[in-house]
Short mmCIF file of C-alpha atoms in Angstrom, two decimals:
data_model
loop_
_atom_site.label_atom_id
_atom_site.label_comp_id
_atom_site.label_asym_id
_atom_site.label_seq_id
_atom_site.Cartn_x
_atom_site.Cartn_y
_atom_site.Cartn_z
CA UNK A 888 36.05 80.97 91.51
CA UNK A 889 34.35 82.31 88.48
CA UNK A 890 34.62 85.93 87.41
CA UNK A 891 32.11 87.91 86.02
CA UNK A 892 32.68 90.89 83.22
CA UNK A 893 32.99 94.05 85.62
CA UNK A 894 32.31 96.34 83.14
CA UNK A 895 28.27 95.47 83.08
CA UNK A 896 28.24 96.90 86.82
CA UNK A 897 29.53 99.78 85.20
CA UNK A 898 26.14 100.76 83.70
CA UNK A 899 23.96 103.06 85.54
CA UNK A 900 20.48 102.44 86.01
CA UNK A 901 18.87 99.78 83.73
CA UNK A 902 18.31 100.54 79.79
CA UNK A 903 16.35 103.67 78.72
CA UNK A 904 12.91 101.89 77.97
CA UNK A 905 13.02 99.32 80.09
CA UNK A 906 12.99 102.05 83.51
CA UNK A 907 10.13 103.89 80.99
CA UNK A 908 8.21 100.27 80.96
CA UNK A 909 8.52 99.82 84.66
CA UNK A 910 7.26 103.48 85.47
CA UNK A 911 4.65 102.83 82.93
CA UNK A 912 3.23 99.57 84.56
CA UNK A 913 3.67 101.07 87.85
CA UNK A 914 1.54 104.02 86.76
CA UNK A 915 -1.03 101.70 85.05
CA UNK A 916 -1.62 99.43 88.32
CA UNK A 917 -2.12 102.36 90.25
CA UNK A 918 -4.90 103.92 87.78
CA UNK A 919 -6.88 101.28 86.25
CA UNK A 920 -9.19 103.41 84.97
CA UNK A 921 -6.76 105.80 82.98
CA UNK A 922 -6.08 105.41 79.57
CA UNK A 923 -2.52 105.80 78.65
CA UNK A 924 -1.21 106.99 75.22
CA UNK A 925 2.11 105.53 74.46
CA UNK A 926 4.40 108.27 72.54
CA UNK A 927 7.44 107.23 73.69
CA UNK A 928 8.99 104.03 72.45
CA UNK A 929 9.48 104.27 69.11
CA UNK A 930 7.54 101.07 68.31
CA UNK A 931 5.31 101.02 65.13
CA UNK A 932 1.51 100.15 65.10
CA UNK A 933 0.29 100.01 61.89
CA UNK A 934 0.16 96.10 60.84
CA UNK A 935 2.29 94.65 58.42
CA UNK A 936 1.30 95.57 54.42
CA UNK A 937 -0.77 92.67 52.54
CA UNK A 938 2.51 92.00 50.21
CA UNK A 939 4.27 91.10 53.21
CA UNK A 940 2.07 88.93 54.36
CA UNK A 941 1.50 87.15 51.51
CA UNK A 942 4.29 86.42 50.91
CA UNK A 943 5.31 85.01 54.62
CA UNK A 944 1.84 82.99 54.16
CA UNK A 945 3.48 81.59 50.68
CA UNK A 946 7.20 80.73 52.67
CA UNK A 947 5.11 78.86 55.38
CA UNK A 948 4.07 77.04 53.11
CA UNK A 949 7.15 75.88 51.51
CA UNK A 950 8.54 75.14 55.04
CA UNK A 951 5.54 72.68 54.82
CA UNK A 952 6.43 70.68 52.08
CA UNK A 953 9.94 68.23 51.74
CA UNK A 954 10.63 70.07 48.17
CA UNK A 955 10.78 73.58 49.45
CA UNK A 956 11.79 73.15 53.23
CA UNK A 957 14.52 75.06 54.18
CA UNK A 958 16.64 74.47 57.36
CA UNK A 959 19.69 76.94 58.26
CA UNK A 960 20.11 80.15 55.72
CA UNK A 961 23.36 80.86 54.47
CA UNK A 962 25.77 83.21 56.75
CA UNK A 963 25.34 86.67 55.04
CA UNK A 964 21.68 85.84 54.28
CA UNK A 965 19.82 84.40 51.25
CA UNK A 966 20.80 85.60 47.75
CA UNK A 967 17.27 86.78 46.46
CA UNK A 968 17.17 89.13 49.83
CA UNK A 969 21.16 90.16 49.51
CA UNK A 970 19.86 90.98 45.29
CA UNK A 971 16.71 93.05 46.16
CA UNK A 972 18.95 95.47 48.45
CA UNK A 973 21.69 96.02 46.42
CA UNK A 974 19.61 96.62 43.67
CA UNK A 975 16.94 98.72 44.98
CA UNK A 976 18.85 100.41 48.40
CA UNK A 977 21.98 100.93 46.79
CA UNK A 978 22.41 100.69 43.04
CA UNK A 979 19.10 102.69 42.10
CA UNK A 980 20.76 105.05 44.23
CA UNK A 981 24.48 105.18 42.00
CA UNK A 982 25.73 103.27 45.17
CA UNK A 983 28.77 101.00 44.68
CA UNK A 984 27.70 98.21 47.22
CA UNK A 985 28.34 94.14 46.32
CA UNK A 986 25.98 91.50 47.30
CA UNK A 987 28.64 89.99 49.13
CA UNK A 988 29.44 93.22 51.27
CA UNK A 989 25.59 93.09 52.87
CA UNK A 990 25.01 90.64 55.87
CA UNK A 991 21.40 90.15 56.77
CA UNK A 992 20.61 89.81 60.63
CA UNK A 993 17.57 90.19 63.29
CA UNK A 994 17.95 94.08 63.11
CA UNK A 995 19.82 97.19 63.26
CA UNK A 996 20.19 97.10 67.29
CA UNK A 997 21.84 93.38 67.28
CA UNK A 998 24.04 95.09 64.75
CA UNK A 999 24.69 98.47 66.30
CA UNK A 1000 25.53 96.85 69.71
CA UNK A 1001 27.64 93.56 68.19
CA UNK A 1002 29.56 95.82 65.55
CA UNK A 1003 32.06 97.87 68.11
CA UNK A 1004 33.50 93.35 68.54
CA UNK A 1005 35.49 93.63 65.90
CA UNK A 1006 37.57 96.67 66.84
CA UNK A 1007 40.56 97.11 69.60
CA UNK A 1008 39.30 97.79 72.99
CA UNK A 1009 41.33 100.21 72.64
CA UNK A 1010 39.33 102.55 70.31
CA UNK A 1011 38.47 105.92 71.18
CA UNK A 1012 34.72 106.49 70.15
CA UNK A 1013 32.36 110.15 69.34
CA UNK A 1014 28.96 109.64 69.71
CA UNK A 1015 26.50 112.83 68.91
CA UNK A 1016 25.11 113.56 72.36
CA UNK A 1017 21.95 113.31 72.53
CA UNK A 1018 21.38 109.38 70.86
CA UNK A 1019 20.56 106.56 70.69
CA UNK A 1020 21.81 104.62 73.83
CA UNK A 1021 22.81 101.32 72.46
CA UNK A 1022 25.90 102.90 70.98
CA UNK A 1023 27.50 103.90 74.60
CA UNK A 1024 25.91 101.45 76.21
CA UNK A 1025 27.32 98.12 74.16
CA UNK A 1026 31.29 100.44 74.31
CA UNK A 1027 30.57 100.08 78.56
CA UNK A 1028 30.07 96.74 78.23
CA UNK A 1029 33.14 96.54 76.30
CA UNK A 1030 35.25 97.95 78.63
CA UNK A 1031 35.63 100.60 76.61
CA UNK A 1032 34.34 104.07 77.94
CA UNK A 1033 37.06 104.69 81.06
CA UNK A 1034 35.15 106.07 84.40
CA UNK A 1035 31.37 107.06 84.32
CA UNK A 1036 30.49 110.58 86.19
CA UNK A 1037 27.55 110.65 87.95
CA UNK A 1038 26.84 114.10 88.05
CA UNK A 1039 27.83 115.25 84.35
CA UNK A 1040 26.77 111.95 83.40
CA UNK A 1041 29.24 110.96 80.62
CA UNK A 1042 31.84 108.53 80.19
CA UNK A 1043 35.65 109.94 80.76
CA UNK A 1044 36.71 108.14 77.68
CA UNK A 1045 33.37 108.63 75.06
CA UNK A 1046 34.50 112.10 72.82
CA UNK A 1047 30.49 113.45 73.59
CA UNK A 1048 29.49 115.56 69.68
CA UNK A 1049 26.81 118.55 71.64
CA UNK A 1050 23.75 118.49 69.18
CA UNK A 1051 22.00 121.70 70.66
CA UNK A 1052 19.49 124.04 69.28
CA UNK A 1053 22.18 126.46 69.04
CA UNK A 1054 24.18 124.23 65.97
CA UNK A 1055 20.83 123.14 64.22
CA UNK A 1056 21.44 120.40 66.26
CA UNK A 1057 23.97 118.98 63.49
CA UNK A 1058 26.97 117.85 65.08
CA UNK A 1059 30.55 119.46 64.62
CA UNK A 1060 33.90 117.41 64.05
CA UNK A 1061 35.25 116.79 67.39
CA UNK A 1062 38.48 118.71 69.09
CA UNK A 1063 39.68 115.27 69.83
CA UNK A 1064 40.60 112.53 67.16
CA UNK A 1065 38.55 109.62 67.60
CA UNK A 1066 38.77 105.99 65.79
CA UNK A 1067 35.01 105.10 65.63
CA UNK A 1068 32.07 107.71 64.76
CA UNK A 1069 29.02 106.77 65.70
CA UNK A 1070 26.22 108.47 63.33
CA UNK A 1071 22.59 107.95 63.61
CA UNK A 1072 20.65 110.08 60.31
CA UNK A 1073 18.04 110.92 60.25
CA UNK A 1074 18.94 111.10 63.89
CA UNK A 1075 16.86 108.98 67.25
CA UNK A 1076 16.02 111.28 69.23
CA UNK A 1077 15.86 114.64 67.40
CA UNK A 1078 14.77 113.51 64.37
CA UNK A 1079 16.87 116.65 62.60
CA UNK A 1080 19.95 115.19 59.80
CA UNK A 1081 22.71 116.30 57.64
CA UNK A 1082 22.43 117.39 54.03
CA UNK A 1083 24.20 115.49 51.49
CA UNK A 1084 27.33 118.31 51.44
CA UNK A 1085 27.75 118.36 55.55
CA UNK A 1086 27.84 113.99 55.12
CA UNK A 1087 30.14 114.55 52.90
CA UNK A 1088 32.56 116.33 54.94
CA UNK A 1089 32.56 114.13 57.71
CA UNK A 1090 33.56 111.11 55.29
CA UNK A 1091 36.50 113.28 53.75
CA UNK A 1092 37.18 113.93 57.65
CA UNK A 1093 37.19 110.03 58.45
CA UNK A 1094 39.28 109.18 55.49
CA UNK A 1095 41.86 112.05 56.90
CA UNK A 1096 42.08 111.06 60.48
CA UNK A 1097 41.96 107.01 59.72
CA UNK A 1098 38.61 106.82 61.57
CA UNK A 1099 35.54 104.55 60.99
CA UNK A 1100 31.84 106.02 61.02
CA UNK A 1101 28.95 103.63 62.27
CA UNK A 1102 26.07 105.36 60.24
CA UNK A 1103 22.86 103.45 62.00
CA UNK A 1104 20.37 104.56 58.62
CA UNK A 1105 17.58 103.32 60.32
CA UNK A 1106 14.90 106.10 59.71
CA UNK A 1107 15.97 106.21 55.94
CA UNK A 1108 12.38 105.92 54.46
CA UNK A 1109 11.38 108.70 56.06
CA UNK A 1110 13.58 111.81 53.90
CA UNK A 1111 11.68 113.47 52.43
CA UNK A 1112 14.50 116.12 51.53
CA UNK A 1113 15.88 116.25 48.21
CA UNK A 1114 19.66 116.91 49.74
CA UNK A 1115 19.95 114.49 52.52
CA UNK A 1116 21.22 111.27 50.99
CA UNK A 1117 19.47 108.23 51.82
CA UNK A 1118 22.83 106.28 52.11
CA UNK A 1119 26.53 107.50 53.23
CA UNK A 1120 28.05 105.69 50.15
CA UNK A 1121 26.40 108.35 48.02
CA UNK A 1122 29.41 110.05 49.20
CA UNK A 1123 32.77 110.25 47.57
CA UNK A 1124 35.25 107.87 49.39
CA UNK A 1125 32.76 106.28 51.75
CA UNK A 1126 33.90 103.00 50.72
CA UNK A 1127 36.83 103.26 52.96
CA UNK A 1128 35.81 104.87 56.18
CA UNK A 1129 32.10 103.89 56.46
CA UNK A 1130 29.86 100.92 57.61
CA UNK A 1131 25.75 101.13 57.21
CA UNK A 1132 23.39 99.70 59.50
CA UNK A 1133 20.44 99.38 57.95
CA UNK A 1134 16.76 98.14 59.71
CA UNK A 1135 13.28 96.51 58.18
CA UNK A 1136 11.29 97.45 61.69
CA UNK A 1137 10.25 101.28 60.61
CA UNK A 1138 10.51 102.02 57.38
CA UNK A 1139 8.23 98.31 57.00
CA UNK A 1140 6.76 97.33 60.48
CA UNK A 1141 8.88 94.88 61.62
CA UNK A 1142 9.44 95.37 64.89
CA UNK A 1143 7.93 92.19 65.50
CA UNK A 1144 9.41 90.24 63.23
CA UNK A 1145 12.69 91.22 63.17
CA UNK A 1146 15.05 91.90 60.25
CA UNK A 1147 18.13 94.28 59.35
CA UNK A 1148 21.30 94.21 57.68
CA UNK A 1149 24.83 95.42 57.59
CA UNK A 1150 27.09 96.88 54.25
CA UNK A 1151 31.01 96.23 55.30
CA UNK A 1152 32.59 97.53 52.32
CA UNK A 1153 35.48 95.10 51.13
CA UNK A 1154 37.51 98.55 50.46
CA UNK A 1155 37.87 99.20 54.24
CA UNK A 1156 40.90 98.13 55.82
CA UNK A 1157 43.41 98.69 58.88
CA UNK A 1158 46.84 97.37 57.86
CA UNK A 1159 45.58 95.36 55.47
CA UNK A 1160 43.04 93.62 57.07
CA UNK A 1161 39.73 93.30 55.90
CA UNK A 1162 36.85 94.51 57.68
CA UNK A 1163 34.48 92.63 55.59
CA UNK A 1164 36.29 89.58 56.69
CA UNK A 1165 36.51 89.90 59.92
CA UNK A 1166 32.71 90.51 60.25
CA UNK A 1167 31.88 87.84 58.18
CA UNK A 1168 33.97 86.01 60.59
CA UNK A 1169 31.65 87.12 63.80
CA UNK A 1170 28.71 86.69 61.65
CA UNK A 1171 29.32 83.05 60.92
CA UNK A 1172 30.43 81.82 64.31
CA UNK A 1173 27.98 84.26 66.31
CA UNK A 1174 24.66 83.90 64.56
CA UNK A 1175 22.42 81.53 62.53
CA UNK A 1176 20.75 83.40 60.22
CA UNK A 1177 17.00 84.80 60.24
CA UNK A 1178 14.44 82.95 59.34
CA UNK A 1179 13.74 81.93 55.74
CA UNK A 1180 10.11 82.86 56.11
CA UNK A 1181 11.47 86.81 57.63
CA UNK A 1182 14.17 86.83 54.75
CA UNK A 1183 11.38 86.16 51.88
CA UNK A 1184 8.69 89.26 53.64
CA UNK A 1185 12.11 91.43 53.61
CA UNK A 1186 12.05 90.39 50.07
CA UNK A 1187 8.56 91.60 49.49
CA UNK A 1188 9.38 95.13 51.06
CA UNK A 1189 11.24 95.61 47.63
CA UNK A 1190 8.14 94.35 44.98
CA UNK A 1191 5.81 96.92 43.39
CA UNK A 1192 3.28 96.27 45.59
CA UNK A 1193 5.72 96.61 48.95
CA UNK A 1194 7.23 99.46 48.00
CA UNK A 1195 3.09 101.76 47.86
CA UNK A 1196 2.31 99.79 50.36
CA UNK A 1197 4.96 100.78 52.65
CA UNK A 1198 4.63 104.51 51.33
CA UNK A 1199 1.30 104.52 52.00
CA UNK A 1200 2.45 103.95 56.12
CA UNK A 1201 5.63 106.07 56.26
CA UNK A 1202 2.97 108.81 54.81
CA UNK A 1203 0.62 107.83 57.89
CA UNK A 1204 3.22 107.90 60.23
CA UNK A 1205 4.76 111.23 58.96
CA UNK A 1206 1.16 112.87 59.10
CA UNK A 1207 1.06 111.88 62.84
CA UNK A 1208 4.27 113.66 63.04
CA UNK A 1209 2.91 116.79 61.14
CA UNK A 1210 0.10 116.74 63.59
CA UNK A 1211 2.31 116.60 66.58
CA UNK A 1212 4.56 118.83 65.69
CA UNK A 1213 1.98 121.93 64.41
CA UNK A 1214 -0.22 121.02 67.73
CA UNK A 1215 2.26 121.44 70.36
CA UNK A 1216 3.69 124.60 68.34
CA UNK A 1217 2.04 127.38 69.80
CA UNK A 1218 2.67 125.67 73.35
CA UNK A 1219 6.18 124.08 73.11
CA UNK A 1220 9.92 124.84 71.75
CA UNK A 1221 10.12 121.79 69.16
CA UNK A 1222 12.10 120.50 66.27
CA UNK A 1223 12.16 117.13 64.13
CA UNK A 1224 8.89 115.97 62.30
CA UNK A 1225 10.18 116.55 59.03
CA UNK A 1226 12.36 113.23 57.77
CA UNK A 1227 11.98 111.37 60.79
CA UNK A 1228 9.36 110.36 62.68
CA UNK A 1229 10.31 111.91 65.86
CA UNK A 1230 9.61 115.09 67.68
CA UNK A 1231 11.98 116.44 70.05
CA UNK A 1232 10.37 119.60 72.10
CA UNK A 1233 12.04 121.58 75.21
CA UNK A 1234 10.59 121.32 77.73
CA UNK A 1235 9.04 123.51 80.38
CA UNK A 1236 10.91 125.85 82.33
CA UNK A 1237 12.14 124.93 85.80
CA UNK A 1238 11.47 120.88 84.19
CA UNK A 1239 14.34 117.80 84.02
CA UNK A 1240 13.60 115.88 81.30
CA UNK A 1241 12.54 112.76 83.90
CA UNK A 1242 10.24 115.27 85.62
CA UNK A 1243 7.85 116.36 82.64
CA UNK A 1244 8.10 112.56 81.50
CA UNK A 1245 6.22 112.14 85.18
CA UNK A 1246 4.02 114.80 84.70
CA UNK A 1247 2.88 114.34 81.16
CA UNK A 1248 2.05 110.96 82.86
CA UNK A 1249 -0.09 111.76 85.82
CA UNK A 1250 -1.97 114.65 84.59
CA UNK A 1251 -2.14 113.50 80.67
CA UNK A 1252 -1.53 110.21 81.07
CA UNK A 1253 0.93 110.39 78.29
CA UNK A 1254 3.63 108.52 77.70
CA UNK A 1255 7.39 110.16 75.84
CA UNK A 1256 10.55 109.50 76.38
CA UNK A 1257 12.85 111.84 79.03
CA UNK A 1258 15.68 113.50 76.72
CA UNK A 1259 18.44 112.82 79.53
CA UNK A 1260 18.15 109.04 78.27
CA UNK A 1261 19.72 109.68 74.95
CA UNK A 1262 22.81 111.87 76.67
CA UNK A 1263 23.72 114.90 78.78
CA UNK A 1264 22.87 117.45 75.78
CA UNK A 1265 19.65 115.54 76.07
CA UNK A 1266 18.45 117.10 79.56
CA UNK A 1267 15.95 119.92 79.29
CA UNK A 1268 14.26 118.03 76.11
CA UNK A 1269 11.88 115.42 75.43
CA UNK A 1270 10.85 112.92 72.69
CA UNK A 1271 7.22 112.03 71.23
CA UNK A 1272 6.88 109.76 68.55
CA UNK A 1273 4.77 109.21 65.58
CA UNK A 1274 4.03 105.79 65.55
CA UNK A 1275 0.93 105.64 67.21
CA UNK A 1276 -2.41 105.22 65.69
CA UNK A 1277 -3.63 108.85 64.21
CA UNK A 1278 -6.69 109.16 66.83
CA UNK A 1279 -4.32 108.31 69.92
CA UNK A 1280 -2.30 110.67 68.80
CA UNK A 1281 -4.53 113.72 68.30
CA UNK A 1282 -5.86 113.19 71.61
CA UNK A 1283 -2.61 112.92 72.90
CA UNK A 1284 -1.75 116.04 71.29
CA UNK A 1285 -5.00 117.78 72.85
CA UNK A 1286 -4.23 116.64 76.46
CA UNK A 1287 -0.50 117.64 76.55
CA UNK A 1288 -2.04 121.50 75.09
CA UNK A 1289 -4.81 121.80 77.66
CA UNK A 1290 -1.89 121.46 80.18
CA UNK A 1291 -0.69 124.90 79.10
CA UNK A 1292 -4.22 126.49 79.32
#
């Protein structure tokens, strides 16, 4: 008889959002007539920038005609996308980073979840606790994490980094040696991040101890910090210890449509083989490429016009964050809002995380996301984000504050 992978029953609960969708619905059935604000899922709302679409309306149109039709892209992704990033992401930055070291994809979570593949199962990982939970959750699957305990909830073999209000919520090197590092920065869910000196030590830390750091760059656009680098290879030796994740959905809307890429520098090896190789490897045999039409609006992200554009809506965003953050002030513990678009507040006294998410959504019908989710530091804290539309969110801001009254 057939055998299924044990290690899915592993996982407790179902995913993060989806148990926040199902409360959600449930919540929404119930109350018809209430109108829910949805802070919690870090999805964007603004609509995609004119240059974008112009220039998907222009690919659709060559996909229309014999001369210009094109059928499956090329394994690391079309040239003219592969040039704009290493030209604009990397070597306007003094980043050493090859065309043929970046391999587009359909995101940053495909990437984040399918990267751990191509490493022993064998591989102790550190994840900063609290984060995002695709990191842990793709390791379980793997078989990867040892024995999960229900009370502390952690995983006996995950080495947990505590990001707590009492370190600046900046995570410290670990007391035991891991192989893989997992670092989100700016970081999902506290939005807080590491200056340019403190990334710098944990690369001359993973070159030291022969470890690899996942840096998941995702909320990149968003720095507005002269000394947190935008990229770990503006580091010294991150050539050799470091793969970027990098994502199109929030720094250009395209959450939707669905783009990302990953840099495997050519320079990082274990006994001489080639981590750029083997991922290429997995890349070619595992997936097909995204869509010509997607590949050409990533391309646009980089043109004059993209690039205000998309300022123009990380500025929005960021303002909703400013307004979020200086509303709930007076009221709340919170942290964040600065280079990400996240807040992360404590919560309440005498509150779980899971139990203010259920209040916030019967008596404000306000939706965030319980702090517990992203890890056991997690508990006690909660996440709003500011990718909603400006109005929802000052009214979101002025039912959460009345609560306090």
């Amino acid at each position: 008889m057939f055998q299924i992978n044990d290690n899915y029953q592993k996982l407790p609960g179902s995913y993060l959002f989806s148990t926040i969708g199902k409360k959600v619905k449930a919540f929404q059935e119930a109350n018809p007539d209430k109108k829910v604000i949805r802070l919690g899922i870090g999805d964007v709302t603004q609509p995609l920038a004119p240059a974008i679409i112009e220039a998907m309306h222009k690919a659709v149109d060559e996909m229309g005609q014999a001369e210009t039709f094109r059928g499956y892209a090329p394994d690391l992704g079309y040239e003219f996308l592969r040039h704009a990033i290493v030209e604009n992401d990397y070597r306007a930055r003094g980043c050493e980073v090859a065309e043929d070291e970046v391999f587009v994809s359909d995101g940053a979570k495909s990437d984040s979840g399918n990267i751990q593949e191509i490493f022993s199962v064998d591989n102790r990982i550190a994840v900063c606790d609290p984060v995002y939970p695709v990191y842990v959750d793709s390791n379980v699957m793997a078989g990867r994490t040892g024995t999960y305990d229900k009370e502390k909830e952690t995983w006996s073999d995950v080495i947990y980094m505590p990001c707590t209000a009492e370190n600046g919520f900046v995570p410290e090197f670990p007391k035991e040696t891991p192989d893989l590092i997992y670092l989100c920065l700016p970081n999902n869910p506290t939005g807080t991040t590491l200056t340019k000196s403190q990334l710098q030590e944990w690369v001359d830390y993973a070159n030291r101890v022969g470890a690899v750091i996942i840096y998941d760059a995702a909320y990149e656009a968003y720095i507005s910090e002269s000394d947190v680098a935008h990229s770990i290879y503006e580091c010294e030796g991150a050539r050799t210890c470091a793969i970027e994740l990098r994502s199109f959905s929030k720094n250009a809307g395209f959450t939707g449509v669905r783009l990302g890429f990953t840099v495997v520098p050519k320079d990082l090896k274990c006994n001489g083989v080639s981590l750029n190789a083997m991922w290429a490897r997995r890349h070619g045999t595992k997936f097909n490429g995204a869509p010509y039409i997607v590949q050409r609006a990533g391309e646009a992200v980089y043109s004059a016009a993209g690039k205000a554009q998309l300022r123009e809506q990380v500025a929005y965003y960021m303002n909703n964050a400013k307004t979020i953050k200086e509303g709930l002030a007076a009221r709340y513990e919170v942290y964040g809002g600065v280079n990400a678009p996240y807040i992360w507040l404590k919560t309440p006294a005498g509150m779980t995380s899971w139990e203010f998410f259920d209040y916030l959504l019967e008596k404000a019908n306000v939706v965030g996301t319980p702090g517990s989710g992203f890890g056991p530091s997690g508990e006690g804290y909660f996440r709003l984000t500011a990718f909603g539309n400006h109005e929802n969110t000052v009214e979101a801001v002025r039912r959460v504050v009345s609560l306090a009254d």
